[in-house]
Coordinates of N, CA and C and ligand atoms in Angstrom, one line a residue:
M1 N -11.7 0.6 -6.6 CA -10.7 0.1 -8.2 C -10.8 1.6 -8.4
L2 N -9.6 1.9 -9.3 CA -9.6 3.5 -9.5 C -10.3 3.7 -10.5
L3 N -10.5 4.5 -11.1 CA -11.2 5.3 -12.1 C -10.9 6.4 -13.2
M4 N -11.5 6.6 -14.2 CA -11.1 7.6 -14.8 C -11.3 8.9 -14.0
K5 N -12.4 8.5 -13.3 CA -12.9 10.0 -12.4 C -11.5 10.3 -11.2
D6 N -10.9 9.6 -11.0 CA -9.8 9.8 -10.2 C -8.9 10.2 -10.6
I7 N -8.4 10.5 -11.9 CA -7.1 10.7 -12.9 C -7.2 12.9 -13.0
V8 N -6.4 12.5 -11.7 CA -6.3 14.6 -11.8 C -5.9 14.6 -13.3
R9 N -6.4 15.8 -13.8 CA -6.4 16.3 -15.3 C -5.2 17.9 -15.2
E10 N -4.6 17.7 -15.8 CA -4.2 19.1 -16.1 C -4.9 20.4 -15.8
G11 N -4.4 21.2 -15.2 CA -4.9 22.6 -14.6 C -5.3 22.2 -13.4
N12 N -4.3 20.9 -12.3 CA -4.5 21.2 -11.4 C -3.3 21.4 -10.7
D13 N -3.0 21.9 -9.7 CA -1.9 22.1 -9.1 C -0.7 20.6 -8.9
V14 N -1.5 19.8 -8.5 CA -0.7 18.5 -8.0 C -0.1 18.2 -9.3
L15 N -0.5 18.4 -10.0 CA 0.2 17.5 -11.2 C 1.7 18.3 -11.4
R16 N 2.2 19.7 -10.5 CA 2.8 20.8 -11.5 C 4.0 20.9 -9.9
K17 N 3.3 20.2 -8.9 CA 4.4 20.5 -7.4 C 5.3 19.2 -7.6
V18 N 7.0 19.3 -7.3 CA 7.4 18.4 -6.8 C 7.1 17.3 -5.9
T19 N 6.7 15.5 -5.9 CA 6.3 14.9 -5.2 C 6.6 14.6 -3.8
D20 N 6.8 14.4 -3.1 CA 7.6 13.6 -1.5 C 8.2 12.4 -1.4
E21 N 9.2 12.5 -0.8 CA 10.3 10.7 -0.9 C 8.8 10.3 -0.4
V22 N 9.4 8.8 -0.6 CA 8.1 7.6 -0.3 C 9.2 7.4 1.2
T23 N 8.6 7.3 2.8 CA 9.7 6.5 3.8 C 8.9 4.8 3.7
F24 N 9.5 4.0 4.4 CA 9.9 2.8 4.4 C 10.0 2.7 6.1
P25 N 9.1 1.8 6.8 CA 7.9 0.7 6.0 C 6.7 1.4 5.2
L26 N 6.5 1.0 4.1 CA 5.0 1.6 3.8 C 4.3 1.4 4.3
S27 N 3.3 2.9 4.9 CA 2.3 2.8 5.5 C 0.9 1.9 5.0
D28 N -0.2 1.0 5.3 CA -1.3 0.4 4.7 C -2.1 1.0 3.3
E29 N -2.0 2.8 3.8 CA -2.6 2.9 3.0 C -1.6 3.6 1.9
T30 N -0.4 4.0 2.2 CA 0.3 3.6 0.9 C 0.5 2.7 -0.1
R31 N 0.6 1.5 0.9 CA 0.6 0.1 -0.1 C -0.6 -0.1 -1.5
K32 N -1.8 0.0 -0.6 CA -2.9 -0.1 -1.2 C -2.9 1.0 -2.4
L33 N -2.3 2.0 -2.4 CA -2.9 2.5 -3.2 C -1.7 2.0 -4.6
A34 N -0.5 1.8 -4.1 CA 0.0 1.5 -5.0 C -0.4 0.4 -5.7
E35 N -0.8 -0.6 -4.9 CA -1.6 -1.7 -5.5 C -3.1 -1.2 -6.3
D36 N -3.3 -0.4 -6.4 CA -4.3 0.2 -7.1 C -4.1 0.6 -8.6
M37 N -3.0 1.7 -8.2 CA -2.3 2.0 -9.8 C -2.1 1.2 -10.2
M38 N -1.5 0.1 -10.2 CA -1.0 -1.7 -10.6 C -2.2 -1.7 -11.3
T39 N -3.3 -2.1 -10.8 CA -4.2 -2.5 -11.1 C -4.9 -1.9 -12.2
F40 N -5.1 -0.5 -12.4 CA -5.6 0.3 -12.6 C -5.3 0.0 -14.0
L41 N -3.8 0.5 -14.4 CA -3.3 -0.6 -15.8 C -3.7 -1.3 -15.8
K42 N -3.7 -2.3 -15.1 CA -3.7 -3.7 -15.7 C -5.6 -3.5 -16.3
N43 N -6.3 -2.9 -15.4 CA -7.8 -2.7 -16.1 C -8.2 -2.5 -17.9
S44 N -6.9 -1.4 -17.4 CA -6.8 -0.3 -18.4 C -6.5 -1.2 -19.6
Q45 N -5.8 -1.9 -19.8 CA -5.3 -2.8 -20.8 C -6.1 -3.9 -21.5
N46 N -7.1 -4.0 -20.5 CA -7.9 -5.2 -20.5 C -9.0 -4.8 -21.6
P47 N -9.6 -5.0 -22.8 CA -10.3 -4.4 -23.4 C -11.9 -4.7 -23.3
E48 N -12.0 -6.0 -22.5 CA -13.1 -5.8 -21.9 C -13.7 -5.2 -20.8
L49 N -12.5 -4.7 -19.9 CA -12.6 -4.3 -18.7 C -12.5 -2.7 -18.8
A50 N -11.4 -2.4 -20.0 CA -11.3 -0.7 -20.6 C -12.7 -0.2 -20.7
K51 N -13.3 -1.4 -21.4 CA -14.5 -0.9 -22.1 C -15.6 -0.3 -21.2
K52 N -16.1 -1.9 -19.9 CA -16.7 -1.2 -19.0 C -16.5 -0.6 -18.5
H53 N -15.6 -0.3 -17.6 CA -15.4 0.9 -17.3 C -15.0 2.4 -17.7
Q54 N -14.5 2.1 -18.9 CA -14.6 3.8 -20.0 C -12.8 3.8 -19.6
L55 N -12.1 3.4 -19.3 CA -11.1 3.4 -18.9 C -10.5 3.5 -20.3
R56 N -9.1 4.8 -20.1 CA -8.1 5.1 -21.6 C -7.3 4.1 -20.9
P57 N -6.3 3.3 -21.7 CA -5.1 2.5 -21.8 C -3.5 3.4 -21.0
G58 N -3.6 2.5 -20.6 CA -2.2 3.4 -20.5 C -0.6 2.9 -19.4
V59 N 0.2 2.9 -19.7 CA 1.6 1.9 -19.4 C 2.0 2.4 -18.4
G60 N 2.1 3.8 -17.7 CA 2.4 4.5 -16.6 C 1.3 4.8 -15.7
L61 N 1.6 5.3 -14.5 CA 0.8 6.2 -13.9 C 1.4 6.5 -12.8
A62 N 1.5 8.0 -12.4 CA 2.3 8.3 -11.2 C 1.2 8.6 -10.3
A63 N 1.5 8.7 -8.9 CA 0.9 8.8 -7.5 C -0.2 10.1 -7.8
N64 N 1.2 11.4 -8.4 CA 0.1 12.6 -8.0 C -0.6 12.7 -9.3
Q65 N -0.7 11.4 -10.3 CA -2.0 11.6 -11.2 C -3.2 11.5 -10.6
V66 N -3.5 10.7 -9.4 CA -4.4 10.7 -8.9 C -4.7 11.4 -7.5
G67 N -3.6 12.2 -7.5 CA -4.1 13.7 -6.5 C -2.8 13.1 -5.2
V68 N -2.0 12.3 -5.3 CA -1.5 12.0 -4.0 C 0.2 12.4 -4.5
S69 N 0.4 13.5 -3.4 CA 1.7 13.7 -4.0 C 3.5 13.0 -3.0
K70 N 3.4 11.9 -4.1 CA 4.0 11.3 -3.4 C 5.0 10.5 -4.5
A71 N 6.5 10.7 -4.2 CA 6.8 10.0 -5.5 C 7.0 8.4 -6.0
M72 N 5.6 8.2 -6.4 CA 6.0 6.6 -6.7 C 5.0 6.6 -7.9
S73 N 5.4 5.5 -8.4 CA 4.6 5.2 -10.1 C 4.9 4.3 -10.2
A74 N 3.9 3.7 -11.0 CA 3.1 2.4 -11.5 C 3.7 2.4 -13.0
V75 N 4.4 0.9 -13.1 CA 4.5 1.2 -14.8 C 4.5 -0.8 -15.1
L76 N 3.8 -0.5 -16.0 CA 3.3 -2.0 -16.8 C 3.5 -2.0 -18.2
I77 N 3.9 -2.7 -19.0 CA 4.5 -2.6 -20.1 C 3.8 -4.3 -20.8
P78 N 3.3 -4.3 -21.8 CA 2.9 -5.0 -22.4 C 4.3 -5.6 -24.0
D79 N 4.1 -6.6 -24.3 CA 4.6 -6.7 -26.3 C 3.7 -6.4 -26.7
A80 N 4.0 -6.8 -28.0 CA 2.6 -7.5 -28.9 C 2.1 -8.3 -28.7
D81 N 2.7 -9.7 -28.6 CA 1.8 -11.1 -27.9 C 1.1 -10.7 -26.8
D82 N 1.2 -9.3 -25.9 CA 0.2 -9.3 -24.5 C 1.0 -10.1 -23.2
N83 N 2.9 -10.3 -23.4 CA 3.2 -11.1 -22.7 C 4.2 -9.7 -21.9
I84 N 4.4 -9.5 -20.4 CA 4.6 -8.1 -20.1 C 5.8 -8.3 -19.8
I85 N 6.6 -7.3 -20.4 CA 8.3 -7.3 -20.2 C 8.5 -6.1 -19.3
M86 N 7.7 -5.4 -18.2 CA 7.9 -4.6 -17.7 C 7.0 -4.7 -16.3
E87 N 6.8 -4.8 -15.4 CA 6.0 -4.8 -14.6 C 6.3 -3.9 -13.0
E88 N 6.6 -3.0 -12.5 CA 7.3 -2.5 -11.4 C 6.6 -1.3 -11.1
M89 N 6.8 -0.9 -10.0 CA 6.5 0.0 -9.2 C 7.6 1.1 -8.7
L90 N 7.9 2.0 -9.2 CA 9.4 2.9 -8.9 C 9.0 3.8 -8.0
I91 N 9.4 3.5 -6.8 CA 9.6 4.1 -5.4 C 10.8 5.1 -6.0
N92 N 10.3 6.7 -5.1 CA 11.5 7.4 -5.3 C 12.6 7.2 -6.2
P93 N 12.1 7.3 -7.6 CA 12.9 6.8 -8.8 C 13.9 8.2 -8.8
K94 N 15.3 7.5 -9.7 CA 16.1 9.0 -10.1 C 16.8 8.3 -11.4
I95 N 17.3 9.1 -12.0 CA 17.7 8.7 -13.4 C 19.5 8.8 -12.9
I96 N 20.2 7.5 -12.5 CA 21.7 8.4 -12.3 C 22.4 8.1 -14.1
R97 N 21.6 7.4 -14.8 CA 22.9 7.9 -16.0 C 22.1 8.1 -17.1
Q98 N 21.9 8.6 -18.5 CA 21.5 8.6 -19.1 C 22.1 9.3 -20.7
S99 N 21.8 8.4 -21.7 CA 22.7 8.4 -22.9 C 22.5 10.0 -23.5
V100 N 23.2 10.1 -24.4 CA 23.6 11.8 -25.0 C 22.1 11.4 -26.4
R101 N 22.7 10.3 -26.6 CA 21.5 9.9 -27.7 C 19.6 9.8 -27.5
K102 N 19.1 10.8 -28.0 CA 17.5 10.6 -28.3 C 16.8 9.8 -28.7
V103 N 15.4 9.8 -28.2 CA 14.9 8.8 -29.1 C 13.1 9.4 -28.9
A104 N 12.5 9.5 -29.9 CA 11.1 10.0 -29.2 C 10.3 9.0 -30.0
L105 N 9.0 8.6 -29.7 CA 7.8 8.0 -30.1 C 7.0 8.9 -31.8
G106 N 7.3 8.0 -32.6 CA 6.8 8.4 -33.9 C 5.2 9.2 -33.9
E107 N 4.9 8.7 -33.2 CA 3.3 9.1 -33.2 C 3.1 9.8 -31.7
G108 N 4.3 10.5 -31.0 CA 3.6 11.6 -30.1 C 3.8 10.3 -28.8
E109 N 3.2 11.2 -27.7 CA 3.3 10.5 -26.2 C 1.7 11.3 -26.1
G110 N 0.7 10.2 -25.3 CA -0.3 10.5 -24.5 C 0.0 10.1 -23.3
C111 N -1.3 11.2 -22.4 CA -1.3 11.2 -20.9 C -2.5 11.1 -20.5
L112 N -3.0 9.9 -19.5 CA -4.2 10.1 -18.6 C -4.0 11.4 -18.0
S113 N -3.5 12.3 -18.0 CA -4.1 12.9 -17.0 C -4.4 14.6 -18.0
V114 N -4.0 14.1 -19.7 CA -4.3 15.5 -20.4 C -5.3 14.8 -21.9
D115 N -6.6 15.4 -21.4 CA -7.3 14.9 -22.2 C -7.8 15.8 -24.2
R116 N -6.5 15.8 -24.6 CA -6.5 16.8 -25.7 C -4.9 15.7 -26.4
N117 N -5.1 15.7 -27.5 CA -3.6 14.9 -28.5 C -3.2 16.4 -28.7
V118 N -1.9 16.6 -27.9 CA -1.1 17.5 -28.0 C 0.6 17.0 -29.1
P119 N 0.2 17.5 -30.7 CA 0.9 16.3 -31.8 C 2.9 16.8 -31.5
G120 N 3.7 16.0 -31.3 CA 5.0 16.3 -32.0 C 5.7 15.1 -31.0
Y121 N 7.1 15.9 -31.5 CA 8.2 14.7 -30.7 C 8.4 15.2 -28.9
V122 N 8.8 14.1 -28.1 CA 8.8 14.3 -27.1 C 10.3 13.7 -26.7
P123 N 11.2 14.7 -27.1 CA 12.8 13.7 -27.5 C 12.9 13.8 -25.8
R124 N 13.6 12.1 -25.4 CA 13.9 11.5 -24.3 C 15.2 10.7 -24.7
A125 N 16.1 10.5 -23.8 CA 17.4 9.5 -23.4 C 16.9 8.4 -23.9
N126 N 17.7 7.6 -25.1 CA 17.0 6.4 -25.5 C 17.8 5.6 -24.6
K127 N 18.8 5.8 -24.0 CA 19.3 4.6 -22.7 C 19.4 5.1 -21.5
I128 N 18.7 4.8 -19.9 CA 18.7 5.2 -19.2 C 19.0 4.0 -18.4
T129 N 19.8 4.8 -16.9 CA 19.7 3.7 -15.8 C 19.1 4.5 -14.6
I130 N 18.2 3.8 -13.6 CA 17.4 4.6 -13.2 C 17.7 3.6 -11.5
R131 N 18.0 4.6 -10.7 CA 17.8 3.9 -9.1 C 16.6 4.2 -8.3
Y132 N 15.9 3.3 -8.1 CA 14.4 3.2 -7.1 C 14.2 2.4 -6.1
Q133 N 13.2 2.3 -5.3 CA 13.6 1.4 -4.7 C 11.3 0.4 -4.7
N134 N 11.7 -0.8 -4.8 CA 10.9 -1.4 -4.7 C 9.9 -1.3 -3.3
M135 N 8.8 -2.0 -2.9 CA 7.5 -2.2 -2.2 C 8.3 -1.9 -0.9
D136 N 9.5 -3.3 -1.3 CA 10.0 -3.5 0.3 C 11.4 -2.6 1.0
G137 N 11.1 -1.6 -0.5 CA 12.6 -0.7 0.4 C 13.9 -0.7 -0.2
E138 N 14.0 -2.2 -0.9 CA 14.9 -2.6 -1.4 C 15.4 -2.0 -2.8
V139 N 16.3 -1.3 -2.6 CA 17.3 -0.3 -3.7 C 17.7 -0.9 -4.5
L140 N 17.4 -0.4 -6.1 CA 17.7 -1.5 -6.9 C 18.2 0.0 -8.2
E141 N 18.6 -1.1 -9.5 CA 19.1 -0.3 -10.4 C 19.1 -1.0 -11.5
K142 N 18.5 0.0 -12.5 CA 17.5 -1.2 -13.7 C 18.3 0.0 -15.3
T143 N 18.6 -1.1 -16.1 CA 19.1 0.4 -17.2 C 18.2 -0.2 -18.7
L144 N 17.7 0.7 -19.0 CA 16.4 0.6 -19.9 C 16.4 1.4 -21.5
R145 N 16.0 0.5 -22.5 CA 16.0 1.6 -23.7 C 15.1 1.8 -24.5
G146 N 14.7 2.8 -25.3 CA 14.0 2.5 -26.1 C 12.1 2.8 -25.4
Y147 N 11.4 1.7 -26.0 CA 10.1 2.3 -25.2 C 9.9 2.4 -24.0
E148 N 10.9 1.1 -23.3 CA 10.7 0.8 -21.6 C 11.1 2.5 -20.6
A149 N 12.3 3.1 -21.8 CA 12.8 4.0 -21.5 C 12.0 5.1 -21.3
I150 N 11.7 5.9 -22.7 CA 10.7 6.6 -22.7 C 9.3 6.6 -21.7
V151 N 8.7 5.3 -21.5 CA 7.9 5.7 -20.8 C 8.3 5.7 -19.0
C152 N 9.4 5.0 -18.5 CA 10.0 5.5 -17.3 C 10.1 7.0 -16.7
Q153 N 10.8 7.7 -18.1 CA 11.1 9.1 -18.4 C 10.0 9.9 -17.9
H154 N 8.7 9.2 -18.7 CA 7.6 9.9 -18.5 C 6.6 10.3 -17.0
E155 N 7.1 9.5 -16.8 CA 6.8 9.2 -15.3 C 7.6 9.6 -14.3
I156 N 8.8 9.4 -14.3 CA 9.5 10.4 -13.2 C 9.3 11.9 -13.7
D157 N 9.2 11.9 -14.8 CA 9.2 13.7 -15.4 C 7.4 13.8 -14.3
H158 N 6.7 12.9 -14.4 CA 5.7 13.1 -13.2 C 5.8 13.2 -12.2
L159 N 6.6 12.7 -11.4 CA 6.8 13.1 -10.2 C 7.6 14.2 -9.6
N160 N 8.2 14.7 -10.8 CA 8.9 16.5 -10.9 C 8.2 17.0 -11.1
G161 N 6.5 17.1 -11.4 CA 6.2 18.3 -12.3 C 5.7 18.6 -13.4
H162 N 6.7 17.4 -14.4 CA 6.2 18.1 -15.6 C 5.9 17.4 -16.1
L163 N 5.1 17.5 -17.6 CA 4.4 16.7 -18.6 C 4.6 16.5 -20.1
F164 N 4.7 15.8 -20.4 CA 5.2 15.6 -21.5 C 5.3 16.4 -22.5
Y165 N 3.8 17.1 -22.9 CA 4.3 18.3 -23.6 C 5.1 20.1 -23.2
D166 N 5.5 19.6 -22.2 CA 6.9 20.7 -21.5 C 8.2 20.4 -22.8
R167 N 8.2 19.5 -23.0 CA 9.1 18.9 -23.9 C 9.5 18.7 -25.2
I168 N 8.0 19.4 -25.5 CA 7.8 19.0 -27.2 C 8.6 20.5 -27.7
N169 N 9.2 21.1 -28.7 CA 9.5 21.7 -29.6 C 9.2 23.2 -30.0
S170 N 8.6 24.2 -29.6 CA 7.6 25.3 -29.2 C 7.7 25.6 -31.1
D171 N 9.0 26.0 -31.5 CA 8.9 26.3 -32.8 C 9.2 25.1 -33.7
N172 N 8.8 24.2 -33.4 CA 9.3 23.0 -34.9 C 9.1 21.6 -33.7
P173 N 7.5 21.6 -33.5 CA 7.3 20.2 -33.3 C 7.6 19.1 -33.5
F174 N 7.8 19.0 -34.4 CA 8.4 17.6 -34.8 C 9.7 17.1 -35.5
F175 N 10.3 18.9 -34.9 CA 12.1 19.0 -34.7 C 13.2 17.1 -34.5
V176 N 13.5 17.0 -35.6 CA 14.3 15.9 -35.2 C 15.8 16.0 -34.8
E177 N 16.0 16.4 -33.3 CA 17.7 16.4 -33.4 C 18.7 15.2 -33.7
D178 N 20.0 15.7 -33.4 CA 20.5 15.5 -33.7 C 20.6 14.1 -33.6
N179 N 21.5 12.5 -34.6 CA 20.8 11.4 -34.1 C 20.0 10.1 -33.1
M180 N 18.6 11.3 -33.4 CA 17.7 10.9 -32.3 C 16.8 10.0 -33.2
L181 N 16.5 8.7 -32.4 CA 15.9 7.8 -33.3 C 14.2 8.1 -32.9
I182 N 13.7 7.8 -34.0 CA 12.3 7.7 -34.2 C 11.7 6.4 -33.9
L183 N 10.6 6.3 -32.7 CA 10.3 4.6 -32.7 C 8.6 4.5 -33.0
E184 N 8.6 3.7 -34.2 CA 7.3 3.8 -34.8 C 6.4 3.0 -34.2
Ligands
LIG201 C1 -0.2 11.5 -29.5 N1 0.0 9.7 -29.5 C2 -0.5 8.7 -29.0 O1 -0.9 9.0 -27.6 C3 0.3 7.5 -29.6 C4 -0.3 7.5 -31.0 C5 -0.6 6.2 -31.6 C6 0.9 4.9 -30.8 C7 1.4 5.6 -29.8 C8 3.1 5.0 -29.1 C9 1.3 6.7 -29.0 N2 1.7 7.0 -28.0 C10 1.7 6.8 -26.5 N3 0.9 5.5 -26.9 C11 0.5 5.3 -25.6 N4 0.4 3.7 -24.9 C12 -0.3 3.0 -26.4 C13 -1.9 2.0 -26.4 N5 -1.6 1.4 -25.1 C14 -2.4 0.3 -24.7 C15 -3.4 0.3 -25.5 C16 -4.6 -0.9 -25.6 C17 -4.1 -1.9 -25.0 C18 -3.0 -1.6 -24.3 C19 -2.1 -1.1 -24.4 CL1 -0.4 -0.8 -22.8 C20 -1.2 2.4 -24.3 C21 -0.3 2.7 -23.9 N6 1.0 5.4 -24.7 C22 2.1 7.1 -24.6 N7 2.4 7.2 -23.5 C23 3.5 8.3 -23.2 S1 4.6 7.3 -21.9 C24 3.1 6.6 -20.8 C25 2.5 6.3 -22.2 C26 1.1 6.0 -21.7 O2 0.8 5.2 -20.9 N8 0.3 6.9 -22.1 C27 -0.9 7.1 -21.5 N9 2.2 7.1 -26.1
LIG202 NI1 1.3 10.9 -18.2

């Protein structure tokens, strides 16, 4: 199982490279990695397992965060009652439509590869449509808003070598762009 020691931290070049397209059918190795990434997120959201294995909780994990430069991310988003509202392997994801209107988490963003607090709003499109492939190679499209849109943009950024703080306004980290929504 993946542990925090397997998570690559900022400063490692693999986080700054554009990841390679995933080809189908998935090799056994790639399929297992995808499964391990989703299992990591599940374990990280389970209080007992997170405590036992010292896991930081996350709702998204990109393959280059575990040192594999492939365009795939696991996303596992629960709601306040721990019902899963999104469980998806995003393979070769692309944002094909995005709103002008921006959104940002009021508390800022965290990242499993960044062992420090970087305060500030991370402005992202409030509504996006992504095109991606699932584990069977089927091409799917999904429209996302708010928190789900934020998480998927954070993960797709990873696959393109970006980290969340690249998007924080350096002059004024808490600058609120026109019409920007702040999610508390
Ligand atoms: C610096 N301030 C902050 O971090 C921050 C501070 C406060 C609030 C928020 C909302 C913040 N922001 C933030 N909180 C999260 N979590 C909230 C807790 N949760 C979780 C925790 C426990 C069990 C189950 C779960 Cl589900 C896990 C996810 N996740 C992300 N991000 C940014 S997009 C990718 C995603 C990610 O997975 N990061 C590792 N940001
Ligand atoms: Ni991250």
